């Protein structure tokens, strides 16, 4: 009886579009694709209650790591298009590349992200669920995802269209609810989907509302709007994708009857939400709306700030919409600048690290007083490996309650003199590394050889090929100090020609390598995604991060690595600049002059690669003094640094981050 009541309540709150009863087997009793259904009913009721206004988080992309965290299950077998594809490997062990590929029998990540920004948004909503906040995420259902990266022999990356099946993706459900955005040339209709993001205890959820224009009666071109994330080859598409997120998101919240107190714009992409809310309001009330909007800026890089001409905007938006944009977002050049617009319509603005705040103060001096900073974090439960979770559980006196409060990890330092902990930390790491070697067994990786990884979005300022800059120097380190295993991975945006050349350069360098494979292995992995990110960040010895300062606003992949005791080799930029007094590995490289931003196209490759190799040589030396052909010296300074990394992870996580958002930005604390 109770159970029937629950399911009835679920279906009265959530209008599942399911004429064939397709979902009835997965949503029944108290089960939603294998998770507790009552958490959903509770959250949906609270979001509609007039007492407690909720938070709406808008983001163009979400990286939810569905393949490795809180995987929802279905009674139906996984459709082949929703399984991870077979990925090629490009290495200097060409025979293996030729005969083998990486096959992983797992579900694809929900393909609605491109890189770090999306992963941060995903980690944020997961933490909101852990904190049981009345919140909803708003995003877009990208019908063809971002893209699938194919290596095209050694000539670089060939982007391929990605195919997946939203209708059978476990946990994702279409709703009957439709909304309409009235635009000048045509109305755009959107269907709503929902995906539920569960807390790590599975007792609370944050609904993620996904907008989809691929429906009747939309025109063919309107149906394309939610096809591929970050289309930038066409102004109309680029602009309309942002209009869909902003206007569609506000429409969806109204349609669902959510009581929203705060609109959080994760990047300026979402700022049309303000324009949508302003429709039909008198001028002074528009002014009032600002108190409900907050804005997080994520990049100092020029290309990250969207600009549109008023000519283009007025072809799509109504006169009253462009008037609002004129009023709050017109820059001196006469264009509409979405960053400016976002800052002018928000009651709180934040950068994503202390360094990034300084850069924003230089870039936007007029807003100096308003721009605060909240350094990004990562979601512990997603990024911690099983091995390290077990390790921390074995030392409850130090790590008491670390699952509910990951800030406790800061206490890892207290265990530096505990021989048992030192040994077990090394063993946990070796066990993770053995997993990676197993995955790449055809490439003969050795768990007792120094392994370093660079993996993230391929963008010029991140300098993907820095470690390959002087291949002779690299070879000499391998000869003199000890063998090296280098892993590289990342996608370049399909319209980023410069990014493309980096991948080309990487593959070409590896192709020309004549060195003995046992001395120097370089392995480039295709189609980098969250699934690979989780494996790599937790299992290599050193995580390499070498952006050109000050263009990395925060960066997060290193935070995933330190959670698993993986050492850092990094330039001093983004979050790392807040932890340079911590002995986590090696910091090196160019520093921009105080008070200036510098030139993002002057990459300082020669000087910085020299510094990189010097740091690498030191770390490799220490590594082989620590790991002597499988025999570990656990009194080594290497282990001190591993423990220091774990301790720093107590600070750079999304729990600390959301505490600061509550205090400084949402002011709900
Ligand atoms: C964490 C993550 C990133 C972000 O990496 P940065 O080093 O912060 O640029 C990018 N892509 C994936 C798949 C990730 O998991």
XYZ file of C-alpha atoms and ligand atoms in Angstrom:
684
model
C 0.000 0.000 0.000
C 2.747 2.431 1.067
C 4.733 1.498 -2.008
C 1.791 2.117 -4.319
C 1.314 5.503 -2.769
C 4.959 6.355 -3.399
C 4.870 5.383 -7.049
C 1.595 7.289 -7.535
C 3.185 10.348 -5.997
C 6.184 9.943 -8.283
C 4.010 9.813 -11.392
C 1.934 12.772 -10.271
C 5.068 14.870 -9.798
C 6.956 13.628 -12.839
C 5.134 13.412 -16.140
C 7.130 10.614 -17.726
C 6.593 10.441 -21.472
C 6.249 6.698 -21.782
C 3.381 5.603 -24.021
C 4.855 2.104 -24.407
C 5.451 1.575 -20.706
C 9.129 1.250 -21.514
C 10.213 2.672 -18.162
C 7.658 0.886 -15.986
C 10.064 -1.989 -15.312
C 12.807 0.351 -14.168
C 10.606 2.669 -12.125
C 8.608 0.612 -9.678
C 8.021 0.077 -5.974
C 10.716 2.131 -4.295
C 13.177 1.810 -7.129
C 14.339 4.250 -9.753
C 16.797 2.395 -11.991
C 18.064 0.617 -8.902
C 18.165 3.681 -6.617
C 15.653 4.714 -3.947
C 12.629 6.387 -5.492
C 11.552 8.166 -2.308
C 14.583 10.466 -2.513
C 13.150 11.792 -5.787
C 9.655 12.342 -4.405
C 11.109 14.195 -1.434
C 13.291 16.447 -3.603
C 10.583 17.193 -6.172
C 8.113 18.199 -3.459
C 10.617 20.441 -1.746
C 11.527 22.217 -5.006
C 7.867 23.089 -5.479
C 7.252 24.251 -1.935
C 6.638 27.962 -1.416
C 8.565 28.036 1.893
C 12.075 27.300 0.786
C 13.180 28.949 -2.476
C 15.637 26.698 -4.295
C 18.750 27.120 -6.337
C 18.836 26.729 -10.112
C 22.298 25.968 -11.462
C 22.703 26.659 -15.182
C 25.508 25.089 -17.150
C 26.076 24.358 -20.830
C 27.761 21.066 -19.920
C 27.767 18.444 -17.165
C 30.346 15.728 -16.694
C 28.649 13.258 -14.404
C 31.048 10.346 -14.519
C 28.071 8.013 -14.795
C 30.490 5.280 -15.861
C 32.301 5.318 -12.523
C 30.008 6.812 -9.894
C 26.427 6.013 -8.834
C 25.798 4.048 -11.986
C 22.063 3.568 -12.507
C 20.922 0.225 -13.835
C 18.208 -0.901 -16.199
C 16.429 -4.186 -16.745
C 17.296 -3.847 -20.430
C 20.737 -4.696 -21.745
C 22.818 -1.702 -22.691
C 22.428 -0.599 -26.315
C 25.731 -0.877 -28.203
C 25.625 2.857 -28.948
C 25.640 3.545 -25.196
C 28.756 1.458 -24.609
C 32.274 2.802 -24.604
C 33.745 2.552 -28.095
C 36.936 0.755 -28.932
C 39.735 3.305 -28.760
C 42.992 3.295 -30.637
C 46.378 3.811 -29.034
C 49.269 5.586 -30.721
C 52.651 4.728 -29.260
C 56.260 4.062 -30.110
C 55.453 0.362 -29.794
C 53.808 0.321 -33.184
C 53.145 -3.388 -33.440
C 50.785 -3.200 -30.476
C 48.998 -0.130 -31.915
C 48.481 -2.007 -35.119
C 47.018 -5.144 -33.617
C 45.250 -3.931 -30.492
C 42.835 -1.315 -29.229
C 41.454 -0.431 -25.809
C 38.160 -2.130 -25.132
C 36.307 -1.378 -21.947
C 33.015 -2.999 -21.274
C 31.247 -0.111 -19.631
C 28.541 2.455 -20.195
C 29.569 5.736 -21.853
C 29.542 8.852 -19.704
C 26.409 10.855 -20.233
C 27.866 12.620 -23.321
C 26.939 16.163 -22.410
C 30.336 17.643 -21.559
C 33.588 18.585 -23.252
C 36.107 18.994 -20.443
C 36.924 20.486 -17.059
C 34.062 22.997 -16.968
C 31.534 20.215 -17.374
C 33.268 17.951 -14.888
C 33.189 20.779 -12.364
C 29.448 21.303 -12.966
C 28.860 17.574 -12.507
C 30.942 17.454 -9.337
C 29.055 20.509 -8.074
C 25.575 19.006 -8.469
C 26.752 15.736 -6.937
C 27.967 17.649 -3.903
C 24.701 19.609 -3.748
C 22.995 16.227 -3.478
C 25.423 15.121 -0.731
C 24.600 18.350 1.136
C 20.882 17.765 0.531
C 20.401 21.257 -0.929
C 17.124 22.279 -2.596
C 18.682 22.612 -6.025
C 18.160 21.726 -9.667
C 20.655 21.652 -12.502
C 19.703 23.012 -15.932
C 21.515 21.858 -19.034
C 21.071 20.604 -22.565
C 20.552 17.118 -23.909
C 23.203 17.034 -26.634
C 21.800 14.562 -29.135
C 25.239 13.929 -30.660
C 27.276 14.697 -27.573
C 30.470 16.664 -28.118
C 32.373 14.558 -30.641
C 34.272 11.330 -30.885
C 37.984 11.655 -31.415
C 39.588 9.377 -33.960
C 43.299 9.401 -34.592
C 43.981 9.596 -38.226
C 47.249 7.713 -38.412
C 49.852 10.335 -37.488
C 48.084 13.273 -39.120
C 46.105 14.267 -36.061
C 42.569 14.072 -34.888
C 39.555 13.398 -37.062
C 36.412 14.454 -35.205
C 33.553 12.056 -35.790
C 29.926 12.528 -35.001
C 28.975 10.699 -31.860
C 25.885 8.498 -31.731
C 24.127 7.522 -28.559
C 20.638 6.605 -27.479
C 19.141 8.895 -24.803
C 15.885 6.930 -24.664
C 17.574 3.849 -23.216
C 20.311 5.505 -21.182
C 19.685 4.202 -17.624
C 18.303 6.928 -15.367
C 17.510 9.389 -18.133
C 13.802 9.899 -18.780
C 11.848 12.069 -21.236
C 8.975 14.130 -19.838
C 5.663 15.024 -21.429
C 6.356 18.643 -20.534
C 7.069 20.865 -23.529
C 8.008 24.500 -23.525
C 8.133 27.097 -26.233
C 10.607 29.925 -26.758
C 9.154 32.720 -28.863
C 11.819 34.063 -31.141
C 11.571 36.403 -34.110
C 12.100 33.987 -36.984
C 10.265 31.044 -35.451
C 9.148 29.512 -32.194
C 11.471 26.877 -30.787
C 9.849 23.990 -28.929
C 11.749 22.083 -26.301
C 11.140 18.751 -24.717
C 12.346 18.256 -21.142
C 14.335 15.271 -19.909
C 15.390 14.434 -16.414
C 18.373 12.698 -14.950
C 18.631 12.269 -11.191
C 21.954 12.917 -9.521
C 22.094 10.962 -6.260
C 24.046 11.671 -3.114
C 26.799 9.220 -2.207
C 24.470 7.760 0.441
C 21.640 7.525 -2.152
C 19.297 9.333 0.242
C 18.866 12.594 -1.629
C 18.878 13.825 -5.220
C 19.352 16.872 -7.367
C 17.300 16.691 -10.569
C 19.114 17.630 -13.719
C 16.742 19.104 -16.288
C 17.932 18.683 -19.837
C 16.516 20.656 -22.768
C 16.071 19.094 -26.183
C 15.011 20.809 -29.408
C 15.101 17.665 -31.528
C 11.308 17.316 -31.705
C 8.276 18.033 -33.849
C 7.086 20.611 -34.807
C 10.508 22.335 -34.916
C 12.058 23.204 -38.254
C 15.072 21.196 -39.314
C 17.462 23.939 -38.280
C 15.808 24.388 -34.890
C 16.152 20.662 -34.306
C 19.904 21.010 -34.811
C 20.281 23.453 -31.910
C 20.773 20.772 -29.291
C 22.724 18.434 -31.528
C 26.360 19.146 -30.682
C 27.922 20.938 -27.730
C 29.868 24.150 -28.518
C 29.238 24.516 -32.214
C 31.199 27.625 -33.045
C 31.453 27.401 -36.821
C 28.180 29.236 -37.234
C 27.117 32.388 -35.346
C 23.454 31.530 -35.538
C 23.959 28.125 -33.889
C 26.361 29.487 -31.315
C 23.970 32.243 -30.295
C 20.878 30.049 -30.326
C 22.521 27.364 -28.180
C 22.912 30.018 -25.485
C 19.366 31.265 -26.009
C 18.070 27.707 -25.575
C 19.930 27.313 -22.275
C 18.838 30.663 -20.819
C 15.280 31.010 -22.093
C 14.647 27.279 -22.114
C 15.954 26.900 -18.566
C 13.702 29.614 -17.180
C 10.770 28.179 -19.143
C 11.473 24.720 -17.725
C 11.581 25.949 -14.126
C 8.215 27.660 -14.635
C 6.697 24.655 -16.354
C 7.763 22.364 -13.509
C 6.537 24.799 -10.880
C 9.895 25.045 -9.094
C 10.241 27.867 -6.598
C 13.587 29.407 -7.504
C 15.357 31.923 -5.284
C 18.811 31.963 -6.861
C 19.888 31.598 -10.473
C 23.518 30.528 -10.638
C 25.158 31.106 -14.018
C 28.046 28.696 -14.430
C 29.784 30.755 -17.129
C 28.252 33.545 -19.191
C 26.780 30.983 -21.617
C 23.665 30.946 -19.457
C 23.098 34.695 -19.122
C 20.028 34.797 -21.381
C 18.212 33.391 -18.355
C 18.242 36.941 -17.037
C 16.881 38.297 -20.308
C 14.120 35.692 -20.154
C 13.205 36.662 -16.590
C 13.189 40.346 -17.575
C 10.594 39.850 -20.324
C 7.502 41.910 -19.607
C 8.882 43.554 -16.459
C 9.030 47.335 -15.924
C 12.527 48.846 -15.754
C 12.812 49.124 -11.985
C 11.724 45.542 -11.465
C 14.376 44.415 -13.918
C 16.851 46.163 -11.653
C 15.413 44.147 -8.771
C 16.016 40.841 -10.536
C 19.749 41.232 -10.061
C 19.482 40.191 -6.445
C 18.523 36.700 -7.673
C 21.437 36.165 -10.050
C 24.997 35.093 -9.340
C 27.765 34.462 -11.840
C 30.895 32.330 -11.888
C 33.510 33.193 -14.488
C 35.776 30.328 -15.524
C 38.360 31.653 -17.922
C 40.747 34.525 -18.528
C 41.292 33.347 -22.114
C 39.932 35.758 -24.727
C 38.090 33.061 -26.732
C 36.156 32.141 -23.600
C 34.247 35.441 -23.588
C 31.310 35.334 -25.974
C 30.524 38.361 -28.089
C 27.653 38.836 -30.522
C 26.710 41.765 -32.724
C 23.447 43.480 -31.961
C 22.615 43.010 -35.588
C 22.718 39.221 -35.147
C 20.944 39.326 -31.787
C 18.114 41.443 -33.121
C 17.452 38.899 -35.871
C 16.561 36.390 -33.193
C 15.456 38.174 -30.046
C 12.602 40.588 -29.544
C 13.160 44.313 -29.229
C 12.605 44.293 -25.479
C 15.234 41.536 -25.111
C 17.917 43.381 -27.049
C 17.099 46.503 -25.048
C 17.967 44.668 -21.831
C 21.205 43.431 -23.405
C 21.998 46.977 -24.648
C 21.435 48.296 -21.174
C 23.643 45.788 -19.324
C 25.945 44.149 -21.827
C 27.062 46.583 -24.511
C 30.824 47.053 -24.605
C 32.729 49.968 -26.093
C 33.204 48.238 -29.435
C 29.427 48.208 -29.752
C 29.092 44.417 -29.433
C 27.144 42.526 -26.835
C 29.625 40.912 -24.434
C 28.141 38.077 -22.403
C 30.821 38.349 -19.689
C 30.049 42.031 -19.188
C 26.339 41.288 -19.271
C 26.743 38.542 -16.668
C 28.698 40.810 -14.341
C 26.214 43.649 -14.669
C 23.160 41.563 -13.904
C 24.561 39.638 -10.920
C 24.565 40.388 -7.236
C 27.653 38.229 -6.694
C 30.514 37.456 -9.071
C 33.328 35.030 -8.548
C 36.551 33.871 -10.106
C 37.572 30.239 -9.605
C 40.935 30.661 -7.846
C 42.843 33.420 -6.072
C 45.106 33.862 -9.097
C 42.124 34.047 -11.395
C 40.594 36.729 -9.174
C 43.767 38.807 -9.609
C 43.577 38.363 -13.359
C 39.908 39.366 -13.396
C 40.759 42.461 -11.348
C 43.224 43.458 -14.074
C 40.821 42.607 -16.883
C 37.786 44.266 -15.299
C 39.060 47.033 -12.979
C 35.590 48.577 -12.650
C 34.305 45.420 -10.977
C 37.224 44.998 -8.616
C 35.127 45.421 -5.492
C 32.550 42.842 -6.572
C 34.725 40.031 -7.909
C 35.389 37.449 -5.221
C 36.940 34.029 -5.602
C 35.939 30.487 -4.751
C 38.590 28.017 -5.789
C 37.242 24.987 -7.622
C 37.268 21.518 -6.156
C 36.608 17.910 -7.074
C 33.990 15.517 -5.731
C 35.822 13.074 -3.487
C 33.418 10.163 -3.883
C 33.779 10.299 -7.664
C 37.521 10.642 -7.952
C 38.888 8.592 -5.090
C 39.992 5.109 -6.058
C 38.720 2.044 -4.218
C 42.264 1.430 -2.963
C 42.607 4.829 -1.310
C 39.088 4.710 0.099
C 40.054 1.417 1.754
C 43.313 2.896 2.973
C 41.590 5.812 4.715
C 39.021 3.455 6.216
C 41.854 1.515 7.825
C 42.942 4.580 9.816
C 39.681 5.713 11.431
C 41.393 7.544 14.248
C 42.781 10.038 11.792
C 40.125 9.926 9.105
C 37.035 9.605 11.250
C 33.944 10.532 9.184
C 35.936 11.544 6.099
C 33.139 10.315 3.802
C 30.718 12.926 5.068
C 33.475 15.469 5.563
C 36.401 15.071 3.145
C 38.075 18.103 4.728
C 39.271 15.570 7.332
C 41.838 14.404 4.781
C 43.882 17.464 5.768
C 44.906 15.412 8.785
C 46.844 12.937 6.619
C 49.989 14.826 7.612
C 49.651 13.425 11.120
C 50.427 10.007 9.666
C 53.744 10.984 8.093
C 55.664 9.202 10.810
C 53.389 6.158 10.830
C 55.374 3.398 9.106
C 52.288 1.272 8.579
C 50.434 4.076 6.810
C 53.454 4.849 4.640
C 53.739 1.247 3.531
C 50.034 0.876 2.891
C 49.840 4.156 0.944
C 52.619 2.938 -1.330
C 50.913 -0.415 -1.746
C 47.574 1.235 -2.563
C 49.316 3.281 -5.223
C 51.140 0.292 -6.668
C 47.889 -1.570 -6.823
C 46.224 1.252 -8.775
C 49.223 1.386 -11.061
C 49.049 -2.359 -11.635
C 45.459 -1.791 -12.798
C 46.626 0.722 -15.383
C 49.385 -1.635 -16.532
C 46.747 -4.346 -16.883
C 44.564 -2.106 -19.020
C 47.542 -1.360 -21.242
C 49.112 -4.815 -20.996
C 49.624 -5.075 -24.738
C 51.849 -2.015 -24.463
C 53.926 -3.712 -21.760
C 53.728 -0.997 -19.143
C 55.735 -1.823 -16.054
C 54.511 -0.839 -12.603
C 58.063 -0.308 -11.406
C 58.891 2.250 -14.093
C 58.382 5.964 -13.518
C 55.117 7.009 -15.153
C 53.945 10.533 -15.868
C 50.724 11.690 -17.550
C 49.456 14.799 -19.278
C 45.725 14.509 -20.068
C 43.069 17.186 -20.483
C 41.463 19.325 -23.188
C 44.043 20.193 -25.834
C 44.233 23.990 -25.914
C 47.264 26.126 -26.755
C 47.644 27.728 -23.315
C 47.724 24.288 -21.645
C 50.846 23.449 -23.696
C 50.133 19.768 -24.384
C 53.442 19.145 -26.159
C 55.773 20.842 -23.659
C 57.185 17.545 -22.412
C 57.978 16.531 -26.007
C 59.631 19.845 -26.838
C 63.210 18.513 -26.732
C 63.029 14.820 -27.376
C 66.811 14.336 -27.143
C 66.830 15.759 -23.668
C 64.009 13.404 -22.718
C 65.953 10.467 -24.083
C 69.034 11.479 -22.137
C 67.041 11.580 -18.874
C 65.749 8.088 -19.638
C 69.284 6.890 -20.276
C 71.011 8.583 -17.367
C 68.413 8.567 -14.621
C 66.056 5.762 -15.438
C 63.404 4.599 -17.904
C 60.260 6.643 -18.481
C 56.643 5.904 -19.342
C 54.726 8.918 -20.643
C 50.982 8.899 -21.264
C 49.224 11.664 -23.188
C 45.558 12.181 -24.007
C 43.073 14.901 -24.878
C 40.630 16.228 -27.434
C 40.984 19.515 -29.299
C 37.819 21.470 -30.138
C 37.039 20.596 -33.781
C 37.231 24.262 -34.847
C 40.432 24.950 -32.929
C 43.020 24.669 -35.686
C 45.850 25.401 -33.304
C 44.696 22.609 -31.003
C 44.647 20.250 -33.932
C 48.290 21.006 -34.710
C 49.299 19.991 -31.173
C 47.786 16.559 -31.555
C 49.420 16.262 -34.928
C 52.755 17.258 -33.384
C 52.363 14.738 -30.547
C 51.587 11.859 -32.883
C 54.306 12.860 -35.295
C 56.939 13.071 -32.540
C 55.985 9.628 -31.280
C 56.058 8.299 -34.827
C 59.605 9.510 -35.377
C 60.939 8.106 -32.083
C 63.672 5.578 -32.691
C 64.585 4.949 -29.077
C 64.543 1.626 -27.386
C 60.966 1.070 -26.171
C 62.105 -0.380 -22.861
C 63.795 2.945 -22.053
C 61.194 5.420 -23.217
C 57.552 4.580 -23.805
C 55.227 7.270 -25.071
C 51.584 6.348 -25.330
C 48.887 8.609 -26.714
C 45.327 7.555 -25.899
C 42.374 8.339 -28.139
C 39.064 9.841 -27.024
C 39.944 11.051 -23.513
C 36.910 10.957 -21.232
C 35.962 10.809 -17.560
C 36.362 7.058 -17.477
C 39.988 7.331 -18.591
C 40.501 10.391 -16.396
C 39.565 8.406 -13.336
C 41.990 5.617 -14.183
C 44.873 7.900 -15.129
C 44.584 10.458 -12.306
C 44.627 7.682 -9.726
C 47.348 5.451 -11.069
C 50.321 7.250 -12.577
C 53.233 8.355 -10.390
C 53.244 12.001 -11.414
C 50.505 14.201 -12.812
C 51.820 16.825 -15.218
C 50.077 20.194 -15.472
C 51.888 22.878 -17.438
C 49.547 25.693 -18.464
C 51.002 29.087 -19.296
C 50.353 31.342 -16.276
C 48.010 33.075 -15.730
C 45.616 31.493 -18.219
C 44.521 28.427 -16.256
C 41.693 29.839 -14.171
C 41.770 26.867 -11.819
C 42.307 23.434 -13.316
C 40.991 20.417 -11.438
C 42.646 17.268 -12.743
C 45.572 17.643 -10.343
C 43.065 17.684 -7.457
C 41.809 14.272 -8.577
C 45.389 13.027 -8.573
C 46.362 14.266 -5.089
C 43.306 12.558 -3.633
C 45.016 9.333 -4.709
C 48.486 10.276 -3.535
C 49.723 11.087 -7.044
C 52.543 13.660 -7.087
C 52.278 16.943 -8.961
C 54.612 18.438 -11.480
C 53.117 21.776 -12.331
C 53.572 25.354 -13.349
C 52.321 27.847 -10.783
C 48.856 28.698 -12.023
C 45.209 28.288 -11.043
C 44.617 26.295 -7.854
C 48.280 25.248 -7.680
C 49.297 28.825 -6.867
C 47.438 28.411 -3.567
C 49.434 25.344 -2.589
C 53.027 26.096 -3.606
C 54.124 25.996 0.032
C 53.098 22.337 0.122
C 55.653 19.737 -0.915
C 53.590 17.831 -3.464
C 56.219 17.291 -6.147
C 57.818 19.974 -8.293
C 56.683 23.442 -9.358
C 58.415 25.109 -12.257
C 58.228 27.571 -15.094
C 57.372 31.045 -16.268
C 55.505 33.450 -14.022
C 53.621 36.397 -15.449
C 54.593 39.793 -14.054
C 52.553 40.993 -11.098
C 49.791 43.304 -12.315
C 49.873 42.146 -15.917
C 48.165 39.362 -17.812
C 50.797 38.843 -20.513
C 50.300 37.352 -23.930
C 48.450 34.063 -24.249
C 50.119 33.368 -27.596
C 53.694 33.697 -26.345
C 54.020 30.203 -24.921
C 57.618 30.315 -23.558
C 58.213 26.783 -24.790
C 62.017 26.837 -24.824
C 62.596 28.191 -21.324
C 59.782 26.254 -19.723
C 60.652 22.928 -21.321
C 64.176 23.302 -19.913
C 62.738 23.832 -16.446
C 60.358 20.954 -16.948
C 63.217 18.584 -17.786
C 65.218 19.718 -14.764
C 62.275 19.011 -12.454
C 61.616 15.738 -14.204
C 65.207 14.618 -13.758
C 65.013 15.316 -10.015
C 61.745 13.455 -9.592
C 62.857 10.489 -11.670
C 66.030 10.271 -9.599
C 64.065 10.273 -6.365
C 61.621 7.750 -7.803
C 64.306 5.183 -8.531
C 65.837 5.706 -5.122
C 62.373 4.960 -3.711
C 61.281 2.115 -5.956
C 64.288 -0.118 -6.459
C 63.052 -2.632 -9.015
C 59.948 -3.343 -7.028
C 61.524 -3.012 -3.583
C 60.200 0.103 -1.949
C 62.056 2.311 0.485
C 59.036 3.613 2.350
C 61.134 6.027 4.378
C 61.723 7.972 1.151
C 60.809 11.643 0.713
C 58.620 10.402 -2.160
C 56.177 8.932 0.375
C 56.246 12.189 2.364
C 55.091 13.944 -0.763
C 52.376 11.370 -1.435
C 51.017 11.970 2.053
C 51.308 15.735 1.640
C 49.207 15.396 -1.545
C 46.428 13.601 0.349
C 46.549 16.250 3.016
C 46.176 19.044 0.434
C 43.188 17.198 -1.056
C 41.380 18.008 2.183
C 41.206 21.573 0.921
C 40.713 21.258 -2.844
C 37.384 19.479 -2.926
C 33.802 20.480 -3.703
C 32.695 20.303 -0.042
C 34.988 23.183 0.913
C 33.949 24.843 -2.343
C 30.197 24.651 -1.673
C 30.673 25.883 1.897
C 32.234 28.996 0.395
C 29.489 29.378 -2.212
C 26.929 29.252 0.609
C 28.690 32.018 2.522
C 30.034 34.305 -0.159
C 27.879 33.852 -3.228
C 24.422 32.426 -2.515
C 24.372 33.847 1.021
C 22.253 30.962 2.229
C 24.553 29.848 5.035
C 39.073 16.713 -14.749
C 38.922 16.628 -16.220
C 39.358 17.686 -17.030
C 39.976 18.934 -16.459
O 41.372 18.894 -16.547
P 42.261 20.186 -16.253
O 43.600 19.676 -15.976
O 41.628 20.890 -15.116
O 42.203 20.999 -17.491
C 39.211 17.564 -18.395
N 38.654 16.472 -18.951
C 38.228 15.432 -18.209
C 37.627 14.261 -18.879
C 38.348 15.476 -16.817
O 37.908 14.455 -16.079
